[in-house]
Amino acid sequence: MLQAFKDQWPRTHGDVRAHVSAVVIGDVELHDGVSLWPQAVLRGDLNRIVVGEGSNIQDGAVVHNDLKYPALIGRDRANRNTKQARTANRCTLRSP
C-alpha cells in the first residue's frame, strides 16, 4: 500500500514488486527490481528513504529515519537485503 505523508507520495522507478500487506509511506524511492515482502514497512515521514536497484526488504522489516539522517539501502551504497523482522532506523546499510 502506498500512502502520502504531508503531500509527499512514494516514488517507484522500474519494476517494483510489493506484497499486498507491505506499507510504504511518504518520501520513499523504490528502484528497479526492489521487492517488499509481507508486513514490511517503509516510513519516510521525517526524511527520505531510498531503496536501490535489486534490493529486498523482507518479512516484517521496518525502515525509518529521523530529521538528520535518511535511510539508504541498496545498489552502490548498502547491503541489498534487510532481513525478516529487523528495524533499520537512521542508517545507511553498507556491503562488506
JSON list of N, CA and C in Angstrom, two decimals, residues 6-72:
[
{"chain": "A", "resi": 6, "resn": "LYS", "atom": "N", "xyz": [2.07, 14.28, 4.36]},
{"chain": "A", "resi": 6, "resn": "LYS", "atom": "CA", "xyz": [2.27, 15.71, 4.10]},
{"chain": "A", "resi": 6, "resn": "LYS", "atom": "C", "xyz": [2.50, 15.98, 2.61]},
{"chain": "A", "resi": 7, "resn": "ASP", "atom": "N", "xyz": [1.63, 15.46, 1.79]},
{"chain": "A", "resi": 7, "resn": "ASP", "atom": "CA", "xyz": [1.67, 15.65, 0.34]},
{"chain": "A", "resi": 7, "resn": "ASP", "atom": "C", "xyz": [2.87, 15.03, -0.37]},
{"chain": "A", "resi": 8, "resn": "GLN", "atom": "N", "xyz": [3.63, 14.21, 0.32]},
{"chain": "A", "resi": 8, "resn": "GLN", "atom": "CA", "xyz": [4.78, 13.53, -0.30]},
{"chain": "A", "resi": 8, "resn": "GLN", "atom": "C", "xyz": [4.40, 12.06, -0.53]},
{"chain": "A", "resi": 9, "resn": "TRP", "atom": "N", "xyz": [4.34, 11.66, -1.79]},
{"chain": "A", "resi": 9, "resn": "TRP", "atom": "CA", "xyz": [3.99, 10.29, -2.16]},
{"chain": "A", "resi": 9, "resn": "TRP", "atom": "C", "xyz": [5.25, 9.47, -2.43]},
{"chain": "A", "resi": 10, "resn": "PRO", "atom": "N", "xyz": [5.24, 8.17, -2.13]},
{"chain": "A", "resi": 10, "resn": "PRO", "atom": "CA", "xyz": [6.35, 7.31, -2.54]},
{"chain": "A", "resi": 10, "resn": "PRO", "atom": "C", "xyz": [6.48, 7.30, -4.06]},
{"chain": "A", "resi": 11, "resn": "ARG", "atom": "N", "xyz": [7.74, 7.08, -4.54]},
{"chain": "A", "resi": 11, "resn": "ARG", "atom": "CA", "xyz": [8.00, 7.05, -5.97]},
{"chain": "A", "resi": 11, "resn": "ARG", "atom": "C", "xyz": [8.64, 5.72, -6.34]},
{"chain": "A", "resi": 12, "resn": "THR", "atom": "N", "xyz": [8.24, 5.19, -7.49]},
{"chain": "A", "resi": 12, "resn": "THR", "atom": "CA", "xyz": [8.83, 3.95, -7.99]},
{"chain": "A", "resi": 12, "resn": "THR", "atom": "C", "xyz": [9.50, 4.21, -9.33]},
{"chain": "A", "resi": 13, "resn": "HIS", "atom": "N", "xyz": [10.61, 3.49, -9.55]},
{"chain": "A", "resi": 13, "resn": "HIS", "atom": "CA", "xyz": [11.37, 3.61, -10.80]},
{"chain": "A", "resi": 13, "resn": "HIS", "atom": "C", "xyz": [11.58, 2.20, -11.33]},
{"chain": "A", "resi": 14, "resn": "GLY", "atom": "N", "xyz": [10.89, 1.82, -12.38]},
{"chain": "A", "resi": 14, "resn": "GLY", "atom": "CA", "xyz": [11.03, 0.49, -12.95]},
{"chain": "A", "resi": 14, "resn": "GLY", "atom": "C", "xyz": [10.08, -0.51, -12.30]},
{"chain": "A", "resi": 15, "resn": "ASP", "atom": "N", "xyz": [10.49, -1.78, -12.35]},
{"chain": "A", "resi": 15, "resn": "ASP", "atom": "CA", "xyz": [9.67, -2.89, -11.86]},
{"chain": "A", "resi": 15, "resn": "ASP", "atom": "C", "xyz": [9.88, -3.08, -10.36]},
{"chain": "A", "resi": 16, "resn": "VAL", "atom": "N", "xyz": [8.85, -2.75, -9.57]},
{"chain": "A", "resi": 16, "resn": "VAL", "atom": "CA", "xyz": [8.89, -2.92, -8.11]},
{"chain": "A", "resi": 16, "resn": "VAL", "atom": "C", "xyz": [7.77, -3.89, -7.75]},
{"chain": "A", "resi": 17, "resn": "ARG", "atom": "N", "xyz": [8.11, -4.88, -6.93]},
{"chain": "A", "resi": 17, "resn": "ARG", "atom": "CA", "xyz": [7.12, -5.87, -6.51]},
{"chain": "A", "resi": 17, "resn": "ARG", "atom": "C", "xyz": [6.89, -5.76, -5.01]},
{"chain": "A", "resi": 18, "resn": "ALA", "atom": "N", "xyz": [5.63, -5.62, -4.63]},
{"chain": "A", "resi": 18, "resn": "ALA", "atom": "CA", "xyz": [5.29, -5.45, -3.22]},
{"chain": "A", "resi": 18, "resn": "ALA", "atom": "C", "xyz": [4.14, -6.37, -2.83]},
{"chain": "A", "resi": 19, "resn": "HIS", "atom": "N", "xyz": [4.31, -7.07, -1.70]},
{"chain": "A", "resi": 19, "resn": "HIS", "atom": "CA", "xyz": [3.22, -7.87, -1.15]},
{"chain": "A", "resi": 19, "resn": "HIS", "atom": "C", "xyz": [2.08, -6.94, -0.75]},
{"chain": "A", "resi": 20, "resn": "VAL", "atom": "N", "xyz": [0.86, -7.41, -0.82]},
{"chain": "A", "resi": 20, "resn": "VAL", "atom": "CA", "xyz": [-0.31, -6.60, -0.52]},
{"chain": "A", "resi": 20, "resn": "VAL", "atom": "C", "xyz": [-0.27, -6.04, 0.91]},
{"chain": "A", "resi": 21, "resn": "SER", "atom": "N", "xyz": [0.42, -6.69, 1.85]},
{"chain": "A", "resi": 21, "resn": "SER", "atom": "CA", "xyz": [0.46, -6.21, 3.23]},
{"chain": "A", "resi": 21, "resn": "SER", "atom": "C", "xyz": [1.65, -5.28, 3.52]},
{"chain": "A", "resi": 22, "resn": "ALA", "atom": "N", "xyz": [2.50, -5.03, 2.53]},
{"chain": "A", "resi": 22, "resn": "ALA", "atom": "CA", "xyz": [3.61, -4.08, 2.71]},
{"chain": "A", "resi": 22, "resn": "ALA", "atom": "C", "xyz": [3.05, -2.66, 2.70]},
{"chain": "A", "resi": 23, "resn": "VAL", "atom": "N", "xyz": [3.68, -1.77, 3.49]},
{"chain": "A", "resi": 23, "resn": "VAL", "atom": "CA", "xyz": [3.22, -0.39, 3.60]},
{"chain": "A", "resi": 23, "resn": "VAL", "atom": "C", "xyz": [4.38, 0.55, 3.32]},
{"chain": "A", "resi": 24, "resn": "VAL", "atom": "N", "xyz": [4.17, 1.50, 2.40]},
{"chain": "A", "resi": 24, "resn": "VAL", "atom": "CA", "xyz": [5.20, 2.48, 2.03]},
{"chain": "A", "resi": 24, "resn": "VAL", "atom": "C", "xyz": [4.58, 3.86, 2.18]},
{"chain": "A", "resi": 25, "resn": "ILE", "atom": "N", "xyz": [5.18, 4.68, 3.05]},
{"chain": "A", "resi": 25, "resn": "ILE", "atom": "CA", "xyz": [4.57, 5.97, 3.41]},
{"chain": "A", "resi": 25, "resn": "ILE", "atom": "C", "xyz": [5.55, 7.11, 3.19]},
{"chain": "A", "resi": 26, "resn": "GLY", "atom": "N", "xyz": [5.12, 8.16, 2.51]},
{"chain": "A", "resi": 26, "resn": "GLY", "atom": "CA", "xyz": [5.86, 9.41, 2.44]},
{"chain": "A", "resi": 26, "resn": "GLY", "atom": "C", "xyz": [7.01, 9.43, 1.45]},
{"chain": "A", "resi": 27, "resn": "ASP", "atom": "N", "xyz": [8.12, 10.03, 1.86]},
{"chain": "A", "resi": 27, "resn": "ASP", "atom": "CA", "xyz": [9.27, 10.30, 0.99]},
{"chain": "A", "resi": 27, "resn": "ASP", "atom": "C", "xyz": [10.13, 9.05, 0.83]},
{"chain": "A", "resi": 28, "resn": "VAL", "atom": "N", "xyz": [9.70, 8.15, -0.04]},
{"chain": "A", "resi": 28, "resn": "VAL", "atom": "CA", "xyz": [10.37, 6.88, -0.26]},
{"chain": "A", "resi": 28, "resn": "VAL", "atom": "C", "xyz": [10.58, 6.69, -1.76]},
{"chain": "A", "resi": 29, "resn": "GLU", "atom": "N", "xyz": [11.79, 6.29, -2.16]},
{"chain": "A", "resi": 29, "resn": "GLU", "atom": "CA", "xyz": [12.11, 5.96, -3.55]},
{"chain": "A", "resi": 29, "resn": "GLU", "atom": "C", "xyz": [12.42, 4.48, -3.64]},
{"chain": "A", "resi": 30, "resn": "LEU", "atom": "N", "xyz": [11.73, 3.78, -4.53]},
{"chain": "A", "resi": 30, "resn": "LEU", "atom": "CA", "xyz": [11.95, 2.36, -4.77]},
{"chain": "A", "resi": 30, "resn": "LEU", "atom": "C", "xyz": [12.43, 2.19, -6.20]},
{"chain": "A", "resi": 31, "resn": "HIS", "atom": "N", "xyz": [13.62, 1.62, -6.38]},
{"chain": "A", "resi": 31, "resn": "HIS", "atom": "CA", "xyz": [14.21, 1.49, -7.71]},
{"chain": "A", "resi": 31, "resn": "HIS", "atom": "C", "xyz": [13.92, 0.13, -8.34]},
{"chain": "A", "resi": 32, "resn": "ASP", "atom": "N", "xyz": [14.30, -0.03, -9.58]},
{"chain": "A", "resi": 32, "resn": "ASP", "atom": "CA", "xyz": [14.03, -1.23, -10.37]},
{"chain": "A", "resi": 32, "resn": "ASP", "atom": "C", "xyz": [14.48, -2.50, -9.65]},
{"chain": "A", "resi": 33, "resn": "GLY", "atom": "N", "xyz": [13.62, -3.49, -9.65]},
{"chain": "A", "resi": 33, "resn": "GLY", "atom": "CA", "xyz": [13.95, -4.79, -9.08]},
{"chain": "A", "resi": 33, "resn": "GLY", "atom": "C", "xyz": [13.79, -4.88, -7.57]},
{"chain": "A", "resi": 34, "resn": "VAL", "atom": "N", "xyz": [13.28, -3.84, -6.92]},
{"chain": "A", "resi": 34, "resn": "VAL", "atom": "CA", "xyz": [13.05, -3.88, -5.48]},
{"chain": "A", "resi": 34, "resn": "VAL", "atom": "C", "xyz": [11.86, -4.79, -5.19]},
{"chain": "A", "resi": 35, "resn": "SER", "atom": "N", "xyz": [11.97, -5.55, -4.10]},
{"chain": "A", "resi": 35, "resn": "SER", "atom": "CA", "xyz": [10.84, -6.36, -3.64]},
{"chain": "A", "resi": 35, "resn": "SER", "atom": "C", "xyz": [10.57, -6.08, -2.17]},
{"chain": "A", "resi": 36, "resn": "LEU", "atom": "N", "xyz": [9.29, -5.96, -1.84]},
{"chain": "A", "resi": 36, "resn": "LEU", "atom": "CA", "xyz": [8.84, -5.73, -0.47]},
{"chain": "A", "resi": 36, "resn": "LEU", "atom": "C", "xyz": [7.99, -6.93, -0.07]},
{"chain": "A", "resi": 37, "resn": "TRP", "atom": "N", "xyz": [8.36, -7.58, 1.01]},
{"chain": "A", "resi": 37, "resn": "TRP", "atom": "CA", "xyz": [7.72, -8.82, 1.43]},
{"chain": "A", "resi": 37, "resn": "TRP", "atom": "C", "xyz": [6.65, -8.55, 2.48]},
{"chain": "A", "resi": 38, "resn": "PRO", "atom": "N", "xyz": [5.88, -9.60, 2.89]},
{"chain": "A", "resi": 38, "resn": "PRO", "atom": "CA", "xyz": [4.74, -9.39, 3.81]},
{"chain": "A", "resi": 38, "resn": "PRO", "atom": "C", "xyz": [5.09, -8.57, 5.05]},
{"chain": "A", "resi": 39, "resn": "GLN", "atom": "N", "xyz": [4.26, -7.59, 5.33]},
{"chain": "A", "resi": 39, "resn": "GLN", "atom": "CA", "xyz": [4.30, -6.74, 6.51]},
{"chain": "A", "resi": 39, "resn": "GLN", "atom": "C", "xyz": [5.56, -5.88, 6.63]},
{"chain": "A", "resi": 40, "resn": "ALA", "atom": "N", "xyz": [6.27, -5.68, 5.53]},
{"chain": "A", "resi": 40, "resn": "ALA", "atom": "CA", "xyz": [7.38, -4.72, 5.53]},
{"chain": "A", "resi": 40, "resn": "ALA", "atom": "C", "xyz": [6.79, -3.32, 5.60]},
{"chain": "A", "resi": 41, "resn": "VAL", "atom": "N", "xyz": [7.46, -2.42, 6.35]},
{"chain": "A", "resi": 41, "resn": "VAL", "atom": "CA", "xyz": [7.01, -1.04, 6.49]},
{"chain": "A", "resi": 41, "resn": "VAL", "atom": "C", "xyz": [8.18, -0.10, 6.21]},
{"chain": "A", "resi": 42, "resn": "LEU", "atom": "N", "xyz": [7.98, 0.84, 5.29]},
{"chain": "A", "resi": 42, "resn": "LEU", "atom": "CA", "xyz": [8.96, 1.87, 5.00]},
{"chain": "A", "resi": 42, "resn": "LEU", "atom": "C", "xyz": [8.28, 3.20, 5.27]},
{"chain": "A", "resi": 43, "resn": "ARG", "atom": "N", "xyz": [8.74, 3.91, 6.30]},
{"chain": "A", "resi": 43, "resn": "ARG", "atom": "CA", "xyz": [8.06, 5.12, 6.76]},
{"chain": "A", "resi": 43, "resn": "ARG", "atom": "C", "xyz": [8.94, 6.34, 6.56]},
{"chain": "A", "resi": 44, "resn": "GLY", "atom": "N", "xyz": [8.74, 7.02, 5.45]},
{"chain": "A", "resi": 44, "resn": "GLY", "atom": "CA", "xyz": [9.52, 8.21, 5.12]},
{"chain": "A", "resi": 44, "resn": "GLY", "atom": "C", "xyz": [8.81, 9.48, 5.55]},
{"chain": "A", "resi": 45, "resn": "ASP", "atom": "N", "xyz": [8.59, 9.62, 6.84]},
{"chain": "A", "resi": 45, "resn": "ASP", "atom": "CA", "xyz": [7.85, 10.79, 7.34]},
{"chain": "A", "resi": 45, "resn": "ASP", "atom": "C", "xyz": [8.77, 11.93, 7.78]},
{"chain": "A", "resi": 46, "resn": "LEU", "atom": "N", "xyz": [9.96, 11.64, 8.24]},
{"chain": "A", "resi": 46, "resn": "LEU", "atom": "CA", "xyz": [10.86, 12.67, 8.74]},
{"chain": "A", "resi": 46, "resn": "LEU", "atom": "C", "xyz": [11.99, 13.00, 7.77]},
{"chain": "A", "resi": 47, "resn": "ASN", "atom": "N", "xyz": [12.35, 12.06, 6.92]},
{"chain": "A", "resi": 47, "resn": "ASN", "atom": "CA", "xyz": [13.43, 12.23, 5.95]},
{"chain": "A", "resi": 47, "resn": "ASN", "atom": "C", "xyz": [13.19, 11.19, 4.86]},
{"chain": "A", "resi": 48, "resn": "ARG", "atom": "N", "xyz": [14.06, 11.14, 3.88]},
{"chain": "A", "resi": 48, "resn": "ARG", "atom": "CA", "xyz": [13.83, 10.24, 2.76]},
{"chain": "A", "resi": 48, "resn": "ARG", "atom": "C", "xyz": [14.36, 8.83, 3.03]},
{"chain": "A", "resi": 49, "resn": "ILE", "atom": "N", "xyz": [13.79, 7.89, 2.31]},
{"chain": "A", "resi": 49, "resn": "ILE", "atom": "CA", "xyz": [14.26, 6.50, 2.27]},
{"chain": "A", "resi": 49, "resn": "ILE", "atom": "C", "xyz": [14.50, 6.19, 0.80]},
{"chain": "A", "resi": 50, "resn": "VAL", "atom": "N", "xyz": [15.68, 5.64, 0.49]},
{"chain": "A", "resi": 50, "resn": "VAL", "atom": "CA", "xyz": [15.99, 5.23, -0.88]},
{"chain": "A", "resi": 50, "resn": "VAL", "atom": "C", "xyz": [16.35, 3.75, -0.83]},
{"chain": "A", "resi": 51, "resn": "VAL", "atom": "N", "xyz": [15.62, 2.93, -1.58]},
{"chain": "A", "resi": 51, "resn": "VAL", "atom": "CA", "xyz": [15.92, 1.50, -1.69]},
{"chain": "A", "resi": 51, "resn": "VAL", "atom": "C", "xyz": [16.41, 1.28, -3.12]},
{"chain": "A", "resi": 52, "resn": "GLY", "atom": "N", "xyz": [17.71, 0.93, -3.23]},
{"chain": "A", "resi": 52, "resn": "GLY", "atom": "CA", "xyz": [18.36, 0.83, -4.52]},
{"chain": "A", "resi": 52, "resn": "GLY", "atom": "C", "xyz": [18.00, -0.42, -5.31]},
{"chain": "A", "resi": 53, "resn": "GLU", "atom": "N", "xyz": [18.39, -0.40, -6.55]},
{"chain": "A", "resi": 53, "resn": "GLU", "atom": "CA", "xyz": [18.10, -1.45, -7.53]},
{"chain": "A", "resi": 53, "resn": "GLU", "atom": "C", "xyz": [18.41, -2.85, -7.00]},
{"chain": "A", "resi": 54, "resn": "GLY", "atom": "N", "xyz": [17.45, -3.76, -7.17]},
{"chain": "A", "resi": 54, "resn": "GLY", "atom": "CA", "xyz": [17.64, -5.16, -6.83]},
{"chain": "A", "resi": 54, "resn": "GLY", "atom": "C", "xyz": [17.59, -5.49, -5.36]},
{"chain": "A", "resi": 55, "resn": "SER", "atom": "N", "xyz": [17.29, -4.52, -4.50]},
{"chain": "A", "resi": 55, "resn": "SER", "atom": "CA", "xyz": [17.25, -4.76, -3.05]},
{"chain": "A", "resi": 55, "resn": "SER", "atom": "C", "xyz": [15.92, -5.39, -2.66]},
{"chain": "A", "resi": 56, "resn": "ASN", "atom": "N", "xyz": [15.93, -6.04, -1.49]},
{"chain": "A", "resi": 56, "resn": "ASN", "atom": "CA", "xyz": [14.66, -6.54, -0.97]},
{"chain": "A", "resi": 56, "resn": "ASN", "atom": "C", "xyz": [14.55, -6.25, 0.51]},
{"chain": "A", "resi": 57, "resn": "ILE", "atom": "N", "xyz": [13.33, -5.91, 0.90]},
{"chain": "A", "resi": 57, "resn": "ILE", "atom": "CA", "xyz": [13.00, -5.64, 2.30]},
{"chain": "A", "resi": 57, "resn": "ILE", "atom": "C", "xyz": [12.10, -6.79, 2.70]},
{"chain": "A", "resi": 58, "resn": "GLN", "atom": "N", "xyz": [12.60, -7.63, 3.61]},
{"chain": "A", "resi": 58, "resn": "GLN", "atom": "CA", "xyz": [11.92, -8.89, 3.89]},
{"chain": "A", "resi": 58, "resn": "GLN", "atom": "C", "xyz": [10.86, -8.78, 4.97]},
{"chain": "A", "resi": 59, "resn": "ASP", "atom": "N", "xyz": [10.20, -9.91, 5.21]},
{"chain": "A", "resi": 59, "resn": "ASP", "atom": "CA", "xyz": [9.04, -10.02, 6.08]},
{"chain": "A", "resi": 59, "resn": "ASP", "atom": "C", "xyz": [9.19, -9.30, 7.42]},
{"chain": "A", "resi": 60, "resn": "GLY", "atom": "N", "xyz": [8.27, -8.37, 7.70]},
{"chain": "A", "resi": 60, "resn": "GLY", "atom": "CA", "xyz": [8.21, -7.71, 9.00]},
{"chain": "A", "resi": 60, "resn": "GLY", "atom": "C", "xyz": [9.28, -6.66, 9.25]},
{"chain": "A", "resi": 61, "resn": "ALA", "atom": "N", "xyz": [10.13, -6.36, 8.26]},
{"chain": "A", "resi": 61, "resn": "ALA", "atom": "CA", "xyz": [11.18, -5.35, 8.47]},
{"chain": "A", "resi": 61, "resn": "ALA", "atom": "C", "xyz": [10.56, -3.96, 8.51]},
{"chain": "A", "resi": 62, "resn": "VAL", "atom": "N", "xyz": [11.14, -3.08, 9.35]},
{"chain": "A", "resi": 62, "resn": "VAL", "atom": "CA", "xyz": [10.68, -1.70, 9.46]},
{"chain": "A", "resi": 62, "resn": "VAL", "atom": "C", "xyz": [11.86, -0.79, 9.14]},
{"chain": "A", "resi": 63, "resn": "VAL", "atom": "N", "xyz": [11.66, 0.13, 8.19]},
{"chain": "A", "resi": 63, "resn": "VAL", "atom": "CA", "xyz": [12.70, 1.09, 7.83]},
{"chain": "A", "resi": 63, "resn": "VAL", "atom": "C", "xyz": [12.15, 2.48, 8.14]},
{"chain": "A", "resi": 64, "resn": "HIS", "atom": "N", "xyz": [12.93, 3.25, 8.93]},
{"chain": "A", "resi": 64, "resn": "HIS", "atom": "CA", "xyz": [12.52, 4.58, 9.36]},
{"chain": "A", "resi": 64, "resn": "HIS", "atom": "C", "xyz": [13.75, 5.47, 9.35]},
{"chain": "A", "resi": 65, "resn": "ASN", "atom": "N", "xyz": [13.61, 6.73, 9.71]},
{"chain": "A", "resi": 65, "resn": "ASN", "atom": "CA", "xyz": [14.71, 7.67, 9.70]},
{"chain": "A", "resi": 65, "resn": "ASN", "atom": "C", "xyz": [14.43, 8.78, 10.70]},
{"chain": "A", "resi": 66, "resn": "ASP", "atom": "N", "xyz": [15.29, 9.81, 10.73]},
{"chain": "A", "resi": 66, "resn": "ASP", "atom": "CA", "xyz": [14.97, 10.98, 11.53]},
{"chain": "A", "resi": 66, "resn": "ASP", "atom": "C", "xyz": [15.28, 12.24, 10.73]},
{"chain": "A", "resi": 67, "resn": "LEU", "atom": "N", "xyz": [15.14, 13.40, 11.33]},
{"chain": "A", "resi": 67, "resn": "LEU", "atom": "CA", "xyz": [15.29, 14.65, 10.59]},
{"chain": "A", "resi": 67, "resn": "LEU", "atom": "C", "xyz": [16.68, 14.83, 9.99]},
{"chain": "A", "resi": 68, "resn": "LYS", "atom": "N", "xyz": [17.73, 14.30, 10.63]},
{"chain": "A", "resi": 68, "resn": "LYS", "atom": "CA", "xyz": [19.10, 14.49, 10.18]},
{"chain": "A", "resi": 68, "resn": "LYS", "atom": "C", "xyz": [19.59, 13.43, 9.21]},
{"chain": "A", "resi": 69, "resn": "TYR", "atom": "N", "xyz": [19.07, 12.22, 9.32]},
{"chain": "A", "resi": 69, "resn": "TYR", "atom": "CA", "xyz": [19.65, 11.09, 8.58]},
{"chain": "A", "resi": 69, "resn": "TYR", "atom": "C", "xyz": [18.62, 10.36, 7.72]},
{"chain": "A", "resi": 70, "resn": "PRO", "atom": "N", "xyz": [18.84, 10.30, 6.42]},
{"chain": "A", "resi": 70, "resn": "PRO", "atom": "CA", "xyz": [17.97, 9.47, 5.56]},
{"chain": "A", "resi": 70, "resn": "PRO", "atom": "C", "xyz": [18.34, 8.00, 5.75]},
{"chain": "A", "resi": 71, "resn": "ALA", "atom": "N", "xyz": [17.49, 7.12, 5.31]},
{"chain": "A", "resi": 71, "resn": "ALA", "atom": "CA", "xyz": [17.79, 5.69, 5.29]},
{"chain": "A", "resi": 71, "resn": "ALA", "atom": "C", "xyz": [18.10, 5.32, 3.85]},
{"chain": "A", "resi": 72, "resn": "LEU", "atom": "N", "xyz": [19.33, 4.82, 3.60]},
{"chain": "A", "resi": 72, "resn": "LEU", "atom": "CA", "xyz": [19.79, 4.48, 2.26]},
{"chain": "A", "resi": 72, "resn": "LEU", "atom": "C", "xyz": [20.12, 3.00, 2.22]}
]
